[in-house]
PDB file of C-alpha atoms in Angstrom:
ATOM      1  CA  MET A   1       0.000   0.000   0.000  1.00  0.00           C
ATOM      2  CA  LYS A   2       2.762   2.432   0.963  1.00  0.00           C
ATOM      3  CA  THR A   3       4.683   1.514  -2.210  1.00  0.00           C
ATOM      4  CA  SER A   4       1.678   2.253  -4.411  1.00  0.00           C
ATOM      5  CA  ILE A   5       1.146   5.629  -2.695  1.00  0.00           C
ATOM      6  CA  ALA A   6       4.817   6.495  -3.248  1.00  0.00           C
ATOM      7  CA  ASN A   7       4.496   5.532  -6.923  1.00  0.00           C
ATOM      8  CA  ILE A   8       1.417   7.724  -7.318  1.00  0.00           C
ATOM      9  CA  ARG A   9       3.214  10.679  -5.747  1.00  0.00           C
ATOM     10  CA  LEU A  10       6.226  10.162  -8.013  1.00  0.00           C
ATOM     11  CA  PHE A  11       3.943   9.979 -11.044  1.00  0.00           C
ATOM     12  CA  CYS A  12       2.210  13.227 -10.041  1.00  0.00           C
ATOM     13  CA  ILE A  13       5.565  14.968  -9.604  1.00  0.00           C
ATOM     14  CA  LEU A  14       6.711  13.807 -13.042  1.00  0.00           C
ATOM     15  CA  VAL A  15       3.462  14.962 -14.657  1.00  0.00           C
ATOM     16  CA  MET A  16       3.713  18.367 -12.994  1.00  0.00           C
ATOM     17  CA  SER A  17       7.340  18.693 -14.076  1.00  0.00           C
ATOM     18  CA  LEU A  18       6.449  17.885 -17.677  1.00  0.00           C
ATOM     19  CA  PHE A  19       3.559  20.339 -17.539  1.00  0.00           C
ATOM     20  CA  VAL A  20       5.805  23.121 -16.237  1.00  0.00           C
ATOM     21  CA  SER A  21       8.445  22.408 -18.876  1.00  0.00           C
ATOM     22  CA  PHE A  22       5.851  22.411 -21.643  1.00  0.00           C
ATOM     23  CA  SER A  23       4.321  25.622 -20.311  1.00  0.00           C
ATOM     24  CA  MET A  24       7.679  27.369 -20.244  1.00  0.00           C
ATOM     25  CA  ASN A  25       8.375  26.339 -23.832  1.00  0.00           C
ATOM     26  CA  VAL A  26       4.989  27.588 -25.002  1.00  0.00           C
ATOM     27  CA  ILE A  27       5.430  30.853 -23.110  1.00  0.00           C
ATOM     28  CA  ALA A  28       8.876  31.341 -24.630  1.00  0.00           C
ATOM     29  CA  GLN A  29       7.533  30.716 -28.126  1.00  0.00           C
ATOM     30  CA  GLY A  30       4.649  33.081 -27.506  1.00  0.00           C
ATOM     31  CA  SER A  31       7.033  35.761 -26.269  1.00  0.00           C
ATOM     32  CA  ASP A  32       9.090  35.469 -29.446  1.00  0.00           C
ATOM     33  CA  GLU A  33       5.928  35.998 -31.467  1.00  0.00           C
ATOM     34  CA  GLY A  34       4.832  38.949 -29.333  1.00  0.00           C
ATOM     35  CA  SER A  35       1.742  37.267 -27.850  1.00  0.00           C
ATOM     36  CA  GLY A  36       3.095  35.704 -24.674  1.00  0.00           C
ATOM     37  CA  PHE A  37       0.530  37.105 -22.221  1.00  0.00           C
ATOM     38  CA  PRO A  38      -2.433  34.864 -23.233  1.00  0.00           C
ATOM     39  CA  PHE A  39      -0.213  31.795 -23.011  1.00  0.00           C
ATOM     40  CA  VAL A  40       0.944  32.833 -19.547  1.00  0.00           C
ATOM     41  CA  VAL A  41      -2.660  33.162 -18.384  1.00  0.00           C
ATOM     42  CA  VAL A  42      -3.776  29.852 -19.901  1.00  0.00           C
ATOM     43  CA  PHE A  43      -0.913  27.678 -18.726  1.00  0.00           C
ATOM     44  CA  LEU A  44      -0.370  29.259 -15.320  1.00  0.00           C
ATOM     45  CA  LEU A  45      -4.082  29.363 -14.458  1.00  0.00           C
ATOM     46  CA  PRO A  46      -4.071  25.909 -12.739  1.00  0.00           C
ATOM     47  CA  PHE A  47      -1.164  26.980 -10.530  1.00  0.00           C
ATOM     48  CA  ILE A  48      -2.890  30.258  -9.708  1.00  0.00           C
ATOM     49  CA  LEU A  49      -6.072  28.408  -8.735  1.00  0.00           C
ATOM     50  CA  LEU A  50      -4.125  25.935  -6.587  1.00  0.00           C
ATOM     51  CA  SER A  51      -2.357  28.811  -4.861  1.00  0.00           C
ATOM     52  CA  LEU A  52      -5.664  30.531  -4.149  1.00  0.00           C
ATOM     53  CA  PHE A  53      -7.088  27.285  -2.792  1.00  0.00           C
ATOM     54  CA  GLY A  54      -4.062  26.886  -0.522  1.00  0.00           C
ATOM     55  CA  ILE A  55      -4.445  30.421   0.813  1.00  0.00           C
ATOM     56  CA  ILE A  56      -8.170  29.924   1.439  1.00  0.00           C
ATOM     57  CA  TRP A  57      -7.492  26.602   3.178  1.00  0.00           C
ATOM     58  CA  MET A  58      -4.830  28.158   5.425  1.00  0.00           C
ATOM     59  CA  VAL A  59      -7.389  30.712   6.578  1.00  0.00           C
ATOM     60  CA  ALA A  60     -10.449  28.447   6.693  1.00  0.00           C
ATOM     61  CA  TYR A  61      -8.973  25.433   8.506  1.00  0.00           C
ATOM     62  CA  PRO A  62      -8.191  27.224  11.814  1.00  0.00           C
ATOM     63  CA  VAL A  63     -11.681  28.735  11.743  1.00  0.00           C
ATOM     64  CA  MET A  64     -13.290  25.320  11.159  1.00  0.00           C
ATOM     65  CA  PHE A  65     -11.094  23.776  13.869  1.00  0.00           C
ATOM     66  CA  LEU A  66     -12.202  26.391  16.401  1.00  0.00           C
ATOM     67  CA  TRP A  67     -15.802  25.929  15.266  1.00  0.00           C
ATOM     68  CA  GLY A  68     -15.471  22.199  15.952  1.00  0.00           C
ATOM     69  CA  ALA A  69     -13.909  22.880  19.352  1.00  0.00           C
ATOM     70  CA  VAL A  70     -16.877  25.026  20.355  1.00  0.00           C
ATOM     71  CA  PHE A  71     -19.825  23.224  18.745  1.00  0.00           C
ATOM     72  CA  SER A  72     -18.882  19.614  17.838  1.00  0.00           C
ATOM     73  CA  SER A  73     -19.511  18.089  21.273  1.00  0.00           C
ATOM     74  CA  GLY A  74     -22.834  19.892  21.561  1.00  0.00           C
ATOM     75  CA  LYS A  75     -23.822  18.680  18.098  1.00  0.00           C
ATOM     76  CA  VAL A  76     -23.106  15.066  19.074  1.00  0.00           C
ATOM     77  CA  GLU A  77     -25.174  15.415  22.246  1.00  0.00           C
ATOM     78  CA  GLN A  78     -27.998  17.047  20.303  1.00  0.00           C
ATOM     79  CA  MET A  79     -28.035  14.214  17.745  1.00  0.00           C
ATOM     80  CA  HIS A  80     -28.186  11.657  20.561  1.00  0.00           C
ATOM     81  CA  HIS A  81     -30.963  13.570  22.322  1.00  0.00           C
ATOM     82  CA  GLU A  82     -33.040  13.918  19.139  1.00  0.00           C
ATOM     83  CA  ALA A  83     -32.675  10.200  18.369  1.00  0.00           C
ATOM     84  CA  ASN A  84     -33.907   9.338  21.870  1.00  0.00           C
ATOM     85  CA  ASN A  85     -36.869  11.701  21.520  1.00  0.00           C
ATOM     86  CA  ARG A  86     -37.862  10.111  18.203  1.00  0.00           C
ATOM     87  CA  ARG A  87     -37.486   6.671  19.801  1.00  0.00           C
ATOM     88  CA  ASP A  88     -39.795   7.590  22.684  1.00  0.00           C
ATOM     89  CA  SER A  89     -42.342   9.081  20.291  1.00  0.00           C
ATOM     90  CA  LEU A  90     -42.398   5.929  18.159  1.00  0.00           C
ATOM     91  CA  ARG A  91     -42.709   3.707  21.231  1.00  0.00           C
ATOM     92  CA  ASN A  92     -45.738   5.706  22.312  1.00  0.00           C
ATOM     93  CA  ARG A  93     -47.339   5.280  18.881  1.00  0.00           C
ATOM     94  CA  LYS A  94     -46.624   1.544  18.768  1.00  0.00           C
ATOM     95  CA  GLY A  95     -47.322   0.853  22.417  1.00  0.00           C
ATOM     96  CA  GLY A  96     -43.812  -0.421  23.118  1.00  0.00           C
ATOM     97  CA  GLU A  97     -40.431  -1.303  21.634  1.00  0.00           C
ATOM     98  CA  ILE A  98     -40.630  -2.903  18.171  1.00  0.00           C
ATOM     99  CA  LEU A  99     -36.966  -3.979  17.986  1.00  0.00           C
ATOM    100  CA  ASN A 100     -36.149  -7.361  19.455  1.00  0.00           C
ATOM    101  CA  THR A 101     -32.942  -9.388  19.574  1.00  0.00           C
ATOM    102  CA  ILE A 102     -34.651 -12.779  20.018  1.00  0.00           C
ATOM    103  CA  ASP A 103     -35.594 -15.075  17.131  1.00  0.00           C
ATOM    104  CA  GLY A 104     -39.360 -14.729  17.458  1.00  0.00           C
ATOM    105  CA  GLY A 105     -40.014 -18.462  17.729  1.00  0.00           C
ATOM    106  CA  TYR A 106     -42.559 -17.862  20.463  1.00  0.00           C
ATOM    107  CA  ARG A 107     -45.077 -16.498  17.898  1.00  0.00           C
ATOM    108  CA  THR A 108     -46.906 -18.618  15.341  1.00  0.00           C
ATOM    109  CA  ASP A 109     -49.304 -16.020  13.937  1.00  0.00           C
ATOM    110  CA  VAL A 110     -46.864 -14.562  11.388  1.00  0.00           C
ATOM    111  CA  SER A 111     -48.373 -13.534   8.059  1.00  0.00           C
ATOM    112  CA  SER A 112     -45.253 -12.138   6.334  1.00  0.00           C
ATOM    113  CA  ALA A 113     -41.586 -11.373   6.970  1.00  0.00           C
ATOM    114  CA  GLY A 114     -38.752  -9.497   5.313  1.00  0.00           C
ATOM    115  CA  LEU A 115     -35.381  -7.857   5.796  1.00  0.00           C
ATOM    116  CA  VAL A 116     -35.206  -4.420   7.399  1.00  0.00           C
ATOM    117  CA  SER A 117     -31.965  -2.443   7.526  1.00  0.00           C
ATOM    118  CA  ALA A 118     -30.596   1.007   8.224  1.00  0.00           C
ATOM    119  CA  ASN A 119     -27.134   2.505   8.273  1.00  0.00           C
ATOM    120  CA  GLY A 120     -25.159   5.682   8.804  1.00  0.00           C
ATOM    121  CA  VAL A 121     -21.573   6.923   8.701  1.00  0.00           C
ATOM    122  CA  PHE A 122     -20.274   8.933  11.643  1.00  0.00           C
ATOM    123  CA  GLY A 123     -16.919  10.404  12.523  1.00  0.00           C
ATOM    124  CA  PRO A 124     -15.220  12.627  15.084  1.00  0.00           C
ATOM    125  CA  SER A 125     -14.197  16.193  14.394  1.00  0.00           C
ATOM    126  CA  HIS A 126     -10.537  17.201  14.345  1.00  0.00           C
ATOM    127  CA  TRP A 127     -11.075  18.591  17.831  1.00  0.00           C
ATOM    128  CA  HIS A 128     -12.254  15.156  18.980  1.00  0.00           C
ATOM    129  CA  LEU A 129      -9.260  13.549  17.291  1.00  0.00           C
ATOM    130  CA  MET A 130      -6.892  15.883  19.131  1.00  0.00           C
ATOM    131  CA  ILE A 131      -8.532  15.101  22.482  1.00  0.00           C
ATOM    132  CA  GLY A 132      -8.362  11.388  21.682  1.00  0.00           C
ATOM    133  CA  PHE A 133      -4.666  11.699  20.802  1.00  0.00           C
ATOM    134  CA  PHE A 134      -3.791  13.234  24.170  1.00  0.00           C
ATOM    135  CA  ASN A 135      -6.039  10.715  25.910  1.00  0.00           C
ATOM    136  CA  ASN A 136      -4.131   7.869  24.268  1.00  0.00           C
ATOM    137  CA  LEU A 137      -0.877   9.213  25.705  1.00  0.00           C
ATOM    138  CA  ILE A 138      -2.010   8.314  29.215  1.00  0.00           C
ATOM    139  CA  GLY A 139      -4.348   5.456  28.283  1.00  0.00           C
ATOM    140  CA  GLY A 140      -7.779   4.594  29.572  1.00  0.00           C
ATOM    141  CA  SER A 141     -11.254   5.135  28.206  1.00  0.00           C
ATOM    142  CA  VAL A 142     -11.518   7.540  25.262  1.00  0.00           C
ATOM    143  CA  THR A 143     -14.776   9.164  26.309  1.00  0.00           C
ATOM    144  CA  VAL A 144     -15.046  11.546  23.375  1.00  0.00           C
ATOM    145  CA  PHE A 145     -15.029   8.669  20.866  1.00  0.00           C
ATOM    146  CA  GLN A 146     -17.550   6.735  22.958  1.00  0.00           C
ATOM    147  CA  GLN A 147     -19.929   9.681  22.767  1.00  0.00           C
ATOM    148  CA  VAL A 148     -19.688   9.821  18.967  1.00  0.00           C
ATOM    149  CA  ILE A 149     -20.233   6.072  18.541  1.00  0.00           C
ATOM    150  CA  SER A 150     -23.049   6.006  21.107  1.00  0.00           C
ATOM    151  CA  ALA A 151     -24.861   8.832  19.332  1.00  0.00           C
ATOM    152  CA  GLY A 152     -24.319   7.118  15.979  1.00  0.00           C
ATOM    153  CA  ARG A 153     -25.738   3.823  17.229  1.00  0.00           C
ATOM    154  CA  ALA A 154     -28.770   5.541  18.734  1.00  0.00           C
ATOM    155  CA  GLU A 155     -29.406   7.308  15.422  1.00  0.00           C
ATOM    156  CA  VAL A 156     -29.068   4.141  13.322  1.00  0.00           C
ATOM    157  CA  MET A 157     -31.283   2.089  15.638  1.00  0.00           C
ATOM    158  CA  GLN A 158     -33.925   4.789  15.420  1.00  0.00           C
ATOM    159  CA  ARG A 159     -33.629   4.793  11.631  1.00  0.00           C
ATOM    160  CA  LEU A 160     -34.249   1.039  11.770  1.00  0.00           C
ATOM    161  CA  ARG A 161     -37.406   1.602  13.830  1.00  0.00           C
ATOM    162  CA  GLU A 162     -38.634   4.272  11.430  1.00  0.00           C
ATOM    163  CA  GLN A 163     -37.873   2.081   8.410  1.00  0.00           C
ATOM    164  CA  ALA A 164     -39.806  -0.800   9.961  1.00  0.00           C
ATOM    165  CA  GLU A 165     -42.753   1.471  10.687  1.00  0.00           C
ATOM    166  CA  SER A 166     -42.636   2.850   7.142  1.00  0.00           C
ATOM    167  CA  ASP A 167     -42.635  -0.681   5.688  1.00  0.00           C
ATOM    168  CA  GLY A 168     -45.593  -1.677   7.847  1.00  0.00           C
ATOM    169  CA  TRP A 169     -43.889  -4.265  10.065  1.00  0.00           C
ATOM    170  CA  ASP A 170     -45.287  -4.909  13.528  1.00  0.00           C
ATOM    171  CA  GLU A 171     -41.958  -6.003  14.982  1.00  0.00           C
ATOM    172  CA  VAL A 172     -38.323  -6.506  14.008  1.00  0.00           C
ATOM    173  CA  ILE A 173     -36.687  -9.636  15.417  1.00  0.00           C
ATOM    174  CA  ASN A 174     -33.104 -10.919  15.325  1.00  0.00           C
ATOM    175  CA  VAL A 175     -31.837  -7.344  15.402  1.00  0.00           C
ATOM    176  CA  ARG A 176     -28.080  -7.098  14.899  1.00  0.00           C
ATOM    177  CA  ILE A 177     -25.730  -4.156  14.626  1.00  0.00           C
ATOM    178  CA  ASP A 178     -22.357  -4.130  12.861  1.00  0.00           C
ATOM    179  CA  THR A 179     -19.653  -1.505  12.548  1.00  0.00           C
ATOM    180  CA  ALA A 180     -17.015  -1.050   9.871  1.00  0.00           C
ATOM    181  CA  SER A 181     -14.163   1.425   9.823  1.00  0.00           C
ATOM    182  CA  MET A 182     -14.072   3.682   6.771  1.00  0.00           C
ATOM    183  CA  THR A 183     -10.330   4.266   7.337  1.00  0.00           C
ATOM    184  CA  PRO A 184      -7.991   1.805   5.551  1.00  0.00           C
ATOM    185  CA  GLN A 185      -6.292  -0.445   8.099  1.00  0.00           C
ATOM    186  CA  SER A 186      -2.889  -0.011   6.425  1.00  0.00           C
ATOM    187  CA  SER A 187      -3.083   3.778   6.277  1.00  0.00           C
ATOM    188  CA  ASN A 188      -1.137   5.814   8.828  1.00  0.00           C
ATOM    189  CA  SER A 189      -1.708   9.132   7.104  1.00  0.00           C
ATOM    190  CA  LYS A 190      -2.915  11.948   9.325  1.00  0.00           C
ATOM    191  CA  ASN A 191      -4.921  13.284   6.370  1.00  0.00           C
ATOM    192  CA  THR A 192      -7.066  10.148   6.134  1.00  0.00           C
ATOM    193  CA  VAL A 193     -10.733  10.703   6.891  1.00  0.00           C
ATOM    194  CA  ARG A 194     -11.819   8.930  10.072  1.00  0.00           C
ATOM    195  CA  GLY A 195     -15.284   7.467   9.923  1.00  0.00           C
ATOM    196  CA  VAL A 196     -17.274   4.462  11.094  1.00  0.00           C
ATOM    197  CA  GLU A 197     -20.221   2.936   9.280  1.00  0.00           C
ATOM    198  CA  ILE A 198     -22.884   1.575  11.609  1.00  0.00           C
ATOM    199  CA  TYR A 199     -25.263  -0.934  10.027  1.00  0.00           C
ATOM    200  CA  ALA A 200     -28.326  -2.314  11.810  1.00  0.00           C
ATOM    201  CA  TYR A 201     -30.597  -5.007  10.407  1.00  0.00           C
ATOM    202  CA  GLY A 202     -33.234  -7.505  11.400  1.00  0.00           C
ATOM    203  CA  THR A 203     -36.241  -9.491  10.220  1.00  0.00           C
ATOM    204  CA  GLY A 204     -39.440  -7.513   9.899  1.00  0.00           C
ATOM    205  CA  ILE A 205     -42.535  -9.417  11.020  1.00  0.00           C
ATOM    206  CA  LYS A 206     -46.189  -8.804  10.173  1.00  0.00           C
ATOM    207  CA  TYR A 207     -48.631 -10.573  12.457  1.00  0.00           C
ATOM    208  CA  GLU A 208     -52.095 -11.737  11.513  1.00  0.00           C
TER     209      GLU A 208
END
């Protein structure tokens, strides 16, 4: 994996070098003909745009980081709270919890059944990642990551309830929940996006 990334970087450097060399030749030819300015604009435009993007990113990233430091934890708590409120509302409409981890063999009045699933992708902010990094230095429970995953699971389980209600199922049995990291296991890059997919599924049951 690391070898392929190094090869891609080398290829990009070679392509950029060839592009610069070609641009300089075209600019020189245009200058000899007295019309060098349009060629300069055309062939240097990608570099100008990349430079502008870099400047904007240098200004925007600290602002977004501070925004995450102030609001990210509150946003996670709000998502968890809203998922719990929707869960309670659905339980009141249905008269109880419709998700069940047992196999449903105790009922014989089943008229139809089918798969029900829901998923979501959740990840910590850079502020959370920084807190987790310092937490890992001393070890122990990484509370900030637990909050993100807990809120994500509550949201996905509620999506499963809402999907079951939308499909007309009376109950969902054999409920299972899986997680999968969206970050490549072999990647140690700090620029890699951290995210976890949470997938919940079960068997929807319609009773007679």
